[in-house]
Each structure stands twice: as C-alpha cells, then as structure tokens.
Short mmCIF file of C-alpha atoms in Angstrom, two decimals:
data_model
loop_
_atom_site.label_atom_id
_atom_site.label_comp_id
_atom_site.label_asym_id
_atom_site.label_seq_id
_atom_site.Cartn_x
_atom_site.Cartn_y
_atom_site.Cartn_z
CA MET T 1 6.75 -1.59 48.64
CA ASP T 2 3.70 -0.74 46.20
CA PHE T 3 5.50 -1.73 42.46
CA ASP T 4 2.07 -0.82 40.17
CA ALA T 5 2.50 2.35 42.47
CA LEU T 6 5.72 2.42 41.46
CA PHE T 7 5.14 1.56 37.25
CA GLN T 8 1.78 4.05 37.60
CA SER T 9 3.65 6.89 37.93
CA GLN T 10 6.58 6.00 35.11
CA LEU T 11 2.87 5.73 32.97
CA ASP T 12 2.18 8.70 33.86
CA ALA T 13 5.30 10.75 33.23
CA LEU T 14 5.21 8.80 29.85
CA LYS T 15 2.30 10.67 28.93
CA ASP T 16 2.41 14.14 29.96
CA ASP T 17 5.03 14.62 28.07
CA GLY T 18 3.36 12.39 25.46
CA ASN T 19 5.36 10.15 23.71
CA TYR T 20 2.93 6.57 25.58
CA ARG T 21 2.53 4.63 22.85
CA ILE T 22 -1.23 3.33 21.85
CA PHE T 23 -1.37 0.93 19.13
CA ALA T 24 -3.32 0.69 17.32
CA GLU T 25 -5.19 -2.88 16.92
CA LEU T 26 -5.99 -3.85 13.34
CA GLU T 27 -6.57 -7.66 11.47
CA ARG T 28 -4.91 -7.66 7.74
CA LYS T 29 -6.85 -8.99 5.39
CA ALA T 30 -4.52 -12.06 2.89
CA GLY T 31 -4.68 -10.29 -0.46
CA ALA T 32 -5.54 -6.54 0.82
CA PHE T 33 -3.29 -5.09 1.59
CA PRO T 34 -2.16 -2.27 2.34
CA ALA T 35 -5.87 -2.25 3.98
CA ALA T 36 -6.79 -3.69 6.87
CA LYS T 37 -10.22 -3.59 10.05
CA CYS T 38 -10.25 -2.43 12.56
CA HIS T 39 -10.85 -3.66 16.23
CA ASP T 40 -10.36 0.01 18.00
CA ASP T 41 -13.73 2.13 18.45
CA ASP T 42 -13.32 5.32 17.83
CA SER T 43 -12.63 4.67 14.20
CA PRO T 44 -13.53 3.11 10.61
CA ASP T 45 -14.18 -0.74 9.93
CA GLN T 46 -11.67 -0.44 7.88
CA VAL T 47 -8.02 1.53 7.28
CA THR T 48 -5.28 2.10 5.27
CA VAL T 49 -2.01 0.73 6.42
CA TRP T 50 0.90 3.00 6.44
CA CYS T 51 3.23 2.20 8.26
CA SER T 52 4.34 -1.19 7.33
CA ASN T 53 7.86 -2.61 7.11
CA ASP T 54 6.56 -4.96 5.00
CA TYR T 55 7.56 -2.36 2.76
CA LEU T 56 6.75 -4.00 -0.96
CA GLY T 57 3.43 -7.01 0.34
CA MET T 58 5.44 -9.76 0.55
CA GLY T 59 3.08 -10.81 3.10
CA GLN T 60 0.35 -11.13 1.35
CA HIS T 61 2.62 -12.69 -1.70
CA PRO T 62 -0.01 -15.80 -2.96
CA ASP T 63 3.08 -17.93 -3.39
CA VAL T 64 4.31 -16.61 -0.23
CA ILE T 65 1.12 -17.57 1.68
CA ARG T 66 0.45 -21.35 -0.21
CA SER T 67 4.06 -22.20 0.81
CA MET T 68 3.86 -21.64 4.34
CA LYS T 69 0.38 -23.63 3.72
CA GLU T 70 1.60 -26.31 2.02
CA THR T 71 5.52 -26.38 4.58
CA ILE T 72 2.60 -26.35 7.52
CA ASP T 73 1.19 -28.92 6.05
CA ASN T 74 3.96 -31.30 5.54
CA CYS T 75 5.67 -31.18 8.96
CA GLY T 76 3.62 -29.33 11.66
CA ALA T 77 2.91 -25.63 12.74
CA GLY T 78 6.78 -25.52 15.69
CA ALA T 79 10.63 -26.36 14.95
CA GLY T 80 10.40 -28.90 18.15
CA GLY T 81 13.22 -27.16 19.77
CA THR T 82 16.45 -25.76 19.61
CA ARG T 83 18.17 -26.19 16.72
CA ASN T 84 21.12 -28.08 19.23
CA ILE T 85 18.63 -29.76 20.53
CA SER T 86 16.16 -30.76 18.49
CA GLY T 87 15.27 -28.31 15.88
CA THR T 88 17.88 -27.93 12.59
CA ASN T 89 14.75 -28.58 9.71
CA HIS T 90 15.95 -29.46 6.19
CA ASN T 91 13.68 -25.78 5.84
CA HIS T 92 15.72 -24.23 7.85
CA LYS T 93 19.61 -24.98 5.82
CA LEU T 94 17.64 -24.20 2.47
CA LEU T 95 16.98 -20.83 3.78
CA GLU T 96 20.50 -20.61 4.71
CA ALA T 97 21.48 -21.15 1.35
CA GLU T 98 19.47 -18.93 0.24
CA LEU T 99 20.35 -16.24 1.83
CA ALA T 100 24.10 -16.71 1.13
CA ASP T 101 23.42 -16.86 -2.32
CA LEU T 102 21.21 -13.77 -1.87
CA HIS T 103 24.65 -11.94 -0.82
CA GLY T 104 26.67 -13.32 -2.58
CA LYS T 105 29.08 -15.68 0.82
CA GLU T 106 29.71 -19.06 2.48
CA GLN T 107 27.09 -19.60 4.41
CA ALA T 108 24.43 -17.77 6.52
CA LEU T 109 22.79 -18.15 10.05
CA LEU T 110 19.38 -17.70 11.03
CA PHE T 111 18.23 -15.97 13.87
CA THR T 112 14.99 -15.54 15.17
CA SER T 113 15.11 -11.63 14.17
CA GLY T 114 16.79 -8.82 13.41
CA TYR T 115 17.19 -7.05 16.57
CA VAL T 116 18.61 -11.42 17.03
CA SER T 117 20.83 -11.53 14.67
CA ASN T 118 22.25 -8.25 15.05
CA TRP T 119 22.90 -8.79 19.44
CA ALA T 120 23.45 -12.31 18.87
CA ALA T 121 26.12 -11.76 16.12
CA LEU T 122 27.92 -8.21 18.44
CA SER T 123 27.59 -9.82 21.63
CA THR T 124 29.73 -12.84 20.67
CA LEU T 125 31.72 -11.24 18.57
CA GLY T 126 32.93 -8.30 20.63
CA ALA T 127 33.55 -10.32 23.49
CA ARG T 128 35.07 -13.71 22.28
CA ILE T 129 38.08 -11.38 20.39
CA PRO T 130 40.40 -10.20 22.79
CA ASP T 131 41.13 -6.51 22.56
CA CYS T 132 38.18 -6.40 20.55
CA VAL T 133 37.23 -2.18 19.66
CA ILE T 134 33.86 -1.92 17.35
CA LEU T 135 33.45 1.04 16.18
CA SER T 136 29.76 1.97 15.97
CA ASP T 137 27.39 4.88 13.98
CA GLU T 138 26.66 6.92 15.75
CA LEU T 139 22.88 6.51 14.94
CA ASN T 140 22.95 2.76 14.66
CA HIS T 141 19.73 0.64 16.03
CA ALA T 142 19.38 -0.36 19.65
CA SER T 143 19.83 -3.82 18.64
CA MET T 144 22.76 -3.20 18.07
CA ILE T 145 23.58 -0.87 20.88
CA GLU T 146 21.92 -3.71 22.91
CA GLY T 147 24.06 -6.29 21.06
CA ILE T 148 27.82 -4.20 21.68
CA ARG T 149 27.12 -3.05 25.17
CA HIS T 150 26.27 -7.10 26.72
CA SER T 151 30.20 -7.68 24.48
CA ARG T 152 31.96 -5.46 27.45
CA ALA T 153 34.57 -4.82 24.71
CA THR T 154 35.49 -1.10 23.96
CA LYS T 155 33.29 1.12 21.73
CA VAL T 156 33.72 4.15 20.61
CA LEU T 157 31.81 6.49 18.84
CA TRP T 158 31.77 7.75 15.49
CA ARG T 159 30.15 10.84 14.06
CA HIS T 160 26.66 9.64 11.83
CA ASN T 161 27.51 8.63 7.94
CA ASP T 162 31.35 10.69 8.43
CA PRO T 163 33.54 8.33 6.76
CA GLU T 164 36.60 11.52 8.21
CA ASP T 165 35.81 10.98 11.46
CA LEU T 166 35.71 7.27 11.63
CA ASP T 167 39.82 7.15 9.97
CA ARG T 168 40.84 9.35 12.54
CA LYS T 169 38.55 6.79 15.85
CA LEU T 170 40.64 3.81 13.91
CA ALA T 171 44.15 6.49 13.21
CA ALA T 172 43.53 6.61 17.02
CA LEU T 173 43.57 2.71 17.64
CA PRO T 174 46.51 1.16 18.48
CA ALA T 175 47.33 -0.59 14.99
CA ASN T 176 47.26 -4.09 15.19
CA ALA T 177 43.48 -4.02 18.39
CA PRO T 178 41.34 -5.76 15.91
CA LYS T 179 38.42 -3.42 14.98
CA ILE T 180 34.96 -4.18 14.22
CA VAL T 181 33.57 -0.93 11.89
CA ALA T 182 29.23 -1.43 12.32
CA PHE T 183 26.77 0.56 10.74
CA GLU T 184 23.52 0.71 8.76
CA SER T 185 22.84 0.90 4.54
CA VAL T 186 19.70 2.86 5.31
CA TYR T 187 18.56 4.10 8.39
CA SER T 188 15.19 3.58 9.06
CA MET T 189 13.61 6.92 11.42
CA ASP T 190 15.49 9.75 8.51
CA GLY T 191 15.70 6.87 5.44
CA ASP T 192 19.11 8.20 4.99
CA ILE T 193 21.70 5.16 3.12
CA CYS T 194 25.39 5.51 4.31
CA PRO T 195 28.45 6.11 1.81
CA MET T 196 29.41 3.26 1.57
CA GLN T 197 32.08 2.28 0.03
CA GLU T 198 33.65 4.74 1.37
CA ILE T 199 33.49 3.24 4.73
CA VAL T 200 34.55 0.75 3.20
CA GLU T 201 37.36 1.64 2.00
CA VAL T 202 38.26 3.46 5.29
CA ALA T 203 37.41 0.09 8.11
CA GLU T 204 40.40 -1.98 4.88
CA LYS T 205 42.86 0.67 4.94
CA HIS T 206 42.51 0.01 9.17
CA GLY T 207 42.33 -3.51 8.75
CA ALA T 208 39.27 -3.19 10.33
CA MET T 209 36.46 -6.05 10.13
CA THR T 210 33.14 -5.03 8.87
CA TYR T 211 29.80 -5.47 10.34
CA LEU T 212 26.64 -3.66 8.23
CA ASP T 213 23.21 -3.79 8.82
CA GLU T 214 20.95 -3.90 5.97
CA VAL T 215 17.78 -4.78 7.08
CA HIS T 216 15.93 -1.81 5.48
CA ALA T 217 17.18 -2.38 2.62
CA VAL T 218 17.08 -6.13 1.54
CA GLY T 219 14.98 -7.04 -0.98
CA LEU T 220 14.51 -3.26 -1.81
CA TYR T 221 17.87 -2.92 -3.39
CA GLY T 222 20.10 -4.22 -5.81
CA PRO T 223 19.03 -5.84 -9.25
CA ARG T 224 18.21 -9.43 -6.72
CA GLY T 225 17.11 -7.74 -3.85
CA GLY T 226 20.73 -7.80 -2.31
CA GLY T 227 20.79 -4.54 -1.05
CA ILE T 228 22.81 -1.56 -1.07
CA SER T 229 25.59 -3.20 -0.98
CA GLU T 230 24.21 -6.18 -3.65
CA ARG T 231 23.99 -2.73 -5.20
CA GLU T 232 26.84 -0.66 -5.32
CA GLY T 233 29.07 -3.98 -5.48
CA LEU T 234 30.33 -3.92 -2.48
CA ALA T 235 29.22 -7.77 -1.36
CA ASP T 236 32.57 -9.14 -1.54
CA ARG T 237 34.15 -6.00 0.15
CA ILE T 238 31.98 -6.57 3.95
CA THR T 239 32.85 -9.21 6.37
CA LEU T 240 30.00 -10.34 7.50
CA ILE T 241 26.24 -8.54 5.72
CA GLU T 242 23.05 -9.05 9.41
CA GLY T 243 19.43 -8.25 7.14
CA THR T 244 15.79 -9.81 7.92
CA LEU T 245 12.84 -11.66 7.19
CA GLY T 246 10.48 -9.77 8.42
CA LYS T 247 10.08 -6.17 6.07
CA ALA T 248 10.60 -6.40 2.65
CA TYR T 249 10.61 -10.78 2.80
CA GLY T 250 7.26 -9.88 4.20
CA VAL T 251 7.81 -12.54 6.66
CA VAL T 252 9.46 -12.58 10.30
CA GLY T 253 13.08 -14.33 10.93
CA GLY T 254 16.55 -12.31 10.83
CA TYR T 255 20.65 -13.64 9.42
CA VAL T 256 23.53 -12.80 9.33
CA THR T 257 25.94 -14.07 6.16
CA GLY T 258 30.01 -14.15 6.12
CA SER T 259 32.49 -17.10 5.73
CA GLU T 260 32.24 -20.21 6.61
CA ALA T 261 34.04 -19.45 9.72
CA LEU T 262 32.64 -17.09 10.96
CA CYS T 263 29.02 -18.71 10.22
CA ASP T 264 30.47 -21.71 12.32
CA PHE T 265 31.73 -19.41 15.05
CA ILE T 266 28.88 -17.71 15.67
CA ARG T 267 26.28 -21.32 15.54
CA SER T 268 28.58 -22.39 18.69
CA PHE T 269 28.73 -19.45 20.61
CA ALA T 270 25.52 -17.27 20.78
CA SER T 271 23.11 -17.18 22.94
CA GLY T 272 21.63 -15.58 21.45
CA PHE T 273 21.12 -18.96 18.71
CA ILE T 274 22.60 -21.42 21.03
CA PHE T 275 19.45 -21.00 23.84
CA THR T 276 16.51 -19.88 21.83
CA THR T 277 14.48 -22.15 19.56
CA ALA T 278 13.96 -21.86 15.48
CA LEU T 279 11.92 -20.59 13.23
CA PRO T 280 8.50 -23.04 12.73
CA PRO T 281 9.58 -24.41 9.09
CA ALA T 282 6.43 -22.76 7.51
CA VAL T 283 8.39 -19.93 7.75
CA ALA T 284 11.40 -21.00 7.03
CA ALA T 285 9.51 -22.47 3.88
CA ALA T 286 7.47 -19.22 3.35
CA ALA T 287 10.30 -16.52 3.56
CA GLN T 288 12.53 -18.69 0.27
CA THR T 289 9.67 -18.37 -1.50
CA SER T 290 9.87 -14.56 -1.02
CA ILE T 291 13.07 -14.48 -1.60
CA GLN T 292 13.47 -16.39 -4.55
CA HIS T 293 10.38 -13.97 -6.06
CA LEU T 294 12.32 -11.24 -5.40
CA LYS T 295 15.08 -12.50 -6.77
CA ALA T 296 14.02 -13.19 -9.74
CA SER T 297 11.06 -10.35 -10.48
CA GLY T 298 12.00 -6.79 -10.41
CA VAL T 299 7.89 -5.41 -10.91
CA GLU T 300 7.23 -4.94 -7.15
CA ARG T 301 10.46 -2.44 -6.50
CA LYS T 302 9.67 -0.76 -9.83
CA LEU T 303 6.38 0.01 -8.96
CA GLN T 304 7.47 0.56 -5.07
CA ARG T 305 9.12 3.88 -7.04
CA GLU T 306 6.58 4.93 -8.70
CA ARG T 307 4.90 6.01 -5.91
CA VAL T 308 7.34 6.94 -3.59
CA ALA T 309 8.32 9.51 -5.83
CA TYR T 310 5.00 11.08 -6.68
CA LEU T 311 3.64 10.60 -2.14
CA ARG T 312 7.76 12.79 -2.38
CA LYS T 313 6.38 14.89 -5.18
CA ARG T 314 2.69 15.99 -4.28
CA LEU T 315 3.57 15.77 -0.90
CA ASP T 316 6.06 19.57 -1.92
CA GLN T 317 3.05 20.67 -3.90
CA GLU T 318 0.92 21.51 -0.84
CA GLY T 319 4.20 22.10 1.47
CA ILE T 320 3.70 18.62 3.74
CA PRO T 321 7.45 18.94 5.35
CA HIS T 322 9.55 15.77 5.16
CA LEU T 323 12.55 13.70 5.05
CA ASP T 324 14.68 14.27 1.29
CA ASN T 325 16.65 10.85 1.50
CA PRO T 326 17.14 8.65 -1.82
CA SER T 327 15.32 5.57 0.32
CA HIS T 328 12.28 3.99 0.00
CA ILE T 329 11.06 6.51 3.80
CA ILE T 330 9.16 9.31 3.78
CA PRO T 331 8.96 10.92 7.26
CA VAL T 332 6.58 13.98 7.58
CA MET T 333 7.96 15.84 10.34
CA ILE T 334 5.78 17.11 13.15
CA LYS T 335 8.46 18.11 16.06
CA ASP T 336 5.47 18.26 18.65
CA PRO T 337 5.20 14.46 19.93
CA VAL T 338 1.54 15.53 21.48
CA LYS T 339 1.07 16.97 17.82
CA CYS T 340 1.69 13.88 16.23
CA ARG T 341 0.76 11.97 18.39
CA MET T 342 -3.11 14.08 17.71
CA ILE T 343 -2.56 14.56 13.65
CA ALA T 344 -2.00 10.32 14.25
CA ASP T 345 -5.91 10.02 15.99
CA TYR T 346 -7.16 12.50 13.75
CA LEU T 347 -5.81 11.04 10.26
CA MET T 348 -6.92 7.17 11.73
CA GLN T 349 -10.69 8.41 12.49
CA GLN T 350 -11.77 10.83 10.21
CA TYR T 351 -9.67 9.30 7.44
CA GLY T 352 -9.29 5.88 8.11
CA ILE T 353 -4.90 6.49 7.45
CA TYR T 354 -3.05 4.58 10.07
CA VAL T 355 0.70 5.85 10.77
CA GLN T 356 2.35 5.46 13.61
CA PRO T 357 3.28 8.30 15.83
CA ILE T 358 7.52 8.63 15.62
CA ASN T 359 8.24 9.76 19.62
CA TYR T 360 10.83 10.24 21.92
CA PRO T 361 13.61 7.91 22.72
CA THR T 362 12.69 6.40 18.88
CA VAL T 363 13.76 9.38 17.04
CA PRO T 364 15.33 12.93 20.43
CA LYS T 365 12.95 14.53 21.78
CA GLY T 366 12.38 18.03 18.79
CA THR T 367 12.30 15.57 15.83
CA GLU T 368 8.87 13.95 16.07
CA ARG T 369 7.74 12.34 12.64
CA LEU T 370 4.73 10.53 11.05
CA ARG T 371 6.85 7.38 8.77
CA PHE T 372 5.45 6.58 5.95
CA THR T 373 6.11 3.41 3.53
CA PRO T 374 4.22 3.73 0.59
CA SER T 375 4.61 0.28 -0.55
CA PRO T 376 3.39 -1.20 -4.50
CA LEU T 377 0.32 -1.81 -3.40
CA HIS T 378 -0.88 1.38 -2.28
CA SER T 379 -2.85 3.23 -5.18
CA ILE T 380 -2.58 6.90 -6.40
CA GLU T 381 -6.11 7.18 -4.66
CA ASP T 382 -4.47 5.82 -1.86
CA ILE T 383 -2.19 8.26 -1.52
CA GLU T 384 -4.12 11.41 -3.10
CA HIS T 385 -6.32 10.56 0.04
CA LEU T 386 -3.18 10.82 2.48
CA VAL T 387 -2.18 14.42 0.64
CA HIS T 388 -5.73 15.94 0.99
CA ALA T 389 -5.88 14.59 4.47
CA LEU T 390 -2.87 15.49 5.85
CA LYS T 391 -3.55 19.25 4.55
CA GLU T 392 -6.23 19.71 5.60
CA LEU T 393 -5.02 18.95 9.47
CA TRP T 394 -2.45 20.87 8.65
CA LYS T 395 -4.64 24.34 8.71
CA GLN T 396 -6.05 22.31 11.70
CA CYS T 397 -3.61 21.67 14.11
CA ALA T 398 -1.37 25.03 13.16
CA ILE T 399 1.55 23.55 11.55
CA SER T 400 4.62 24.93 9.83
CA HIS T 401 3.72 24.71 5.82
CA ALA T 402 7.67 24.03 4.38
CA VAL T 403 9.05 26.19 2.39
CA ALA T 404 8.19 25.84 -1.83
#
C-alpha cells in the first residue's frame, strides 16, 4: 500500500473543506507581550498576538522568569525521569502544596499538561471504580472525552449547562451506582460559564462525585484566582478540581486537587502519571511563583476585565458579530471555514494581527470563528487597530454585520 498517497488524499480533502490548519511561525519576545516576531515570509516582521491562552501575560512576568532561571541554575534543566523512579523534586512538592491551598483541598497532583491530567484522572476513576457511570456535559473538552472513553466506564451525555437534564439522567440510573458528574466552568470556544451551583446541587442530591475542569478559569476568577468555584464559594463542595499551569499561569503543566485519598489513588493507578517524565523543576518553580503572585494581586485580572469590556463595546459599535458571554473569551463569528481562514490571513498579512481561525472539528461546521482573548497587556491602541482592521475586512469579504 502507498501510505503516503493515503495520507495525502485525506490532507487534500481537509484542504478542500477549508479545515486544514496552518501554523504561524512566531517568536515570543520576553517583556514585549503581546508583540511577537513573525518568521512567515508573507507577513510583517512584528505582529500582535490576539489569541494567546497566556491570558494575563504571566509567561512574561519578570518574577516568573527570574524564578525559572534561578531554579535552572540550582537544579539543572530536567527532572531526571518519572516521579516514580527518579523525578520527584522538592519544587514539585512545593507546587502541589500551593495548588492544594489555591483550591482549599487536602492535596494536589501534577501532570505534564492539562490534557494529560484530564485523560489520566478520568480514565483511572472510570476504570477502577466498579460499575462507575460518568455523566459528561455534551460540550466537554476532548481530553475529558478521551479519558472517559479510555476508562470504558458507562458514559451518559447531558445537555450542555442544563442541570434539569442532568437531574433526569441521574434519576434514571440505579440509586446505588457510583456516579461522576464531569463538567467545565468556562467553555473555551463559546466562552460561556456553567451554572455551577445548580449542577453541584443536582449531583449532591443523587450522591454523585463532581469532577470540575477549571483550566480556562484558574488565575482569572475568584479573589485569589481559584476559578469560578472559588468565586461562587463552591470549591469545598466539589470532589475534584482540575486545572492547568499553561494558560493564565503562563507556564506548562496540569494538575488535579482533592482529598488526600483521591489524589493518592490517582497517583498510584494512573498510567498517565506513572509512566511520564516529570515536569522540569524550573517549570514547577515558575508556576509556583505565578500562582503566588496572582493569589495576592488583582491588578492583572482587573485590567484584563477592562480590556475585554472595551473590545466588546467597540465590536458592538461597529456591528461585528460576537458571542455574548460573561467570560474573557470573545468569539467573533464568521460561520464559513474558507472566509475564516481568509480573514485570519488578511489580518496577519495586511495588519500584523495574529489570530488563529477556529474551524471544524474544534467547533461544529457552520460556527467557524476567530477567538480573541484580550490581555491586560493589550493597549487601547491595539484594540482600536484590531477593530479598524475587522471593520475593513468585513466590507471586503462581504460578511453580514450584527444587528445594532
């Protein structure tokens, strides 16, 4: 069989559908975020990044950078292996204690990414709890879906952010069946926020464990950055809170928090923890510094909220359609994969604005969008430049405006 021909035919089909992904080659500049050097031949040398998940620019914070450098000098570059063999470092334990404190839990457990923490934790819980049923919000992230699938536990989907449907689905299960309700706080593509109190109350009513993904909320919401669960005063009622170090905290890694027994259970049985090289100590130290800073400082969160509100106001004034949601994520709706790619290319090449088009399968066909994430480091001038560019391209590409 000509395997390359097989691969190419499927890639060609992806291109024909307008869903082939092209990655811009960028070089972040320390201290200059959201500016970045661009290495693409047909784009300006310097561009403004508008789609980063480094939501607060903490990956550029001088204290975070200093902490990473100092730890490299002290500990070297790598962890030395898996945590189970030779890779558990003092910085890992300090970071886990910091994360447990952040969410008011007894313990935390580190993973190499948020994807891995979801996959490993859900697959382990579903596989090792006898007769477990996992009730999953229908718009949960791919990492949660993969973890549930790998567990081979019974899966029940409930309508997105619909506590009444969840209640019906739970009521239909045997009362003595072990149940896990898996959901997110902030959904990354539409930017909507779950009705957390109602979901928790329904789960408690049926004796179900709650599994909350806070990856797009940690650092950003709550008085210390503990996420929506902290903001709503619900963290103590949620069994497991999962998060990431790679978004608002500006580094890389994932984690789960919960009771001592729960974290030890996942540590002891999760293959995604046991057989994976540990995070470098310098990454752990930088993450701890970032978390400590955002526990004490609300400046970054406040300024980000102001920038988000300003961009929304300007988009409304120009009739640029975007999803109305209560979060920091602003999806500008294009609803056509070819035009979505085209507008993203024009923004980059003509205006030095970098935003990655979001197409199928990340979002359903017909809901293609550009996903903007204003940070506290975007200036008012940056926002005005973006809105001007979108206004001009809306005319050129004949895309309908929102109703004023």
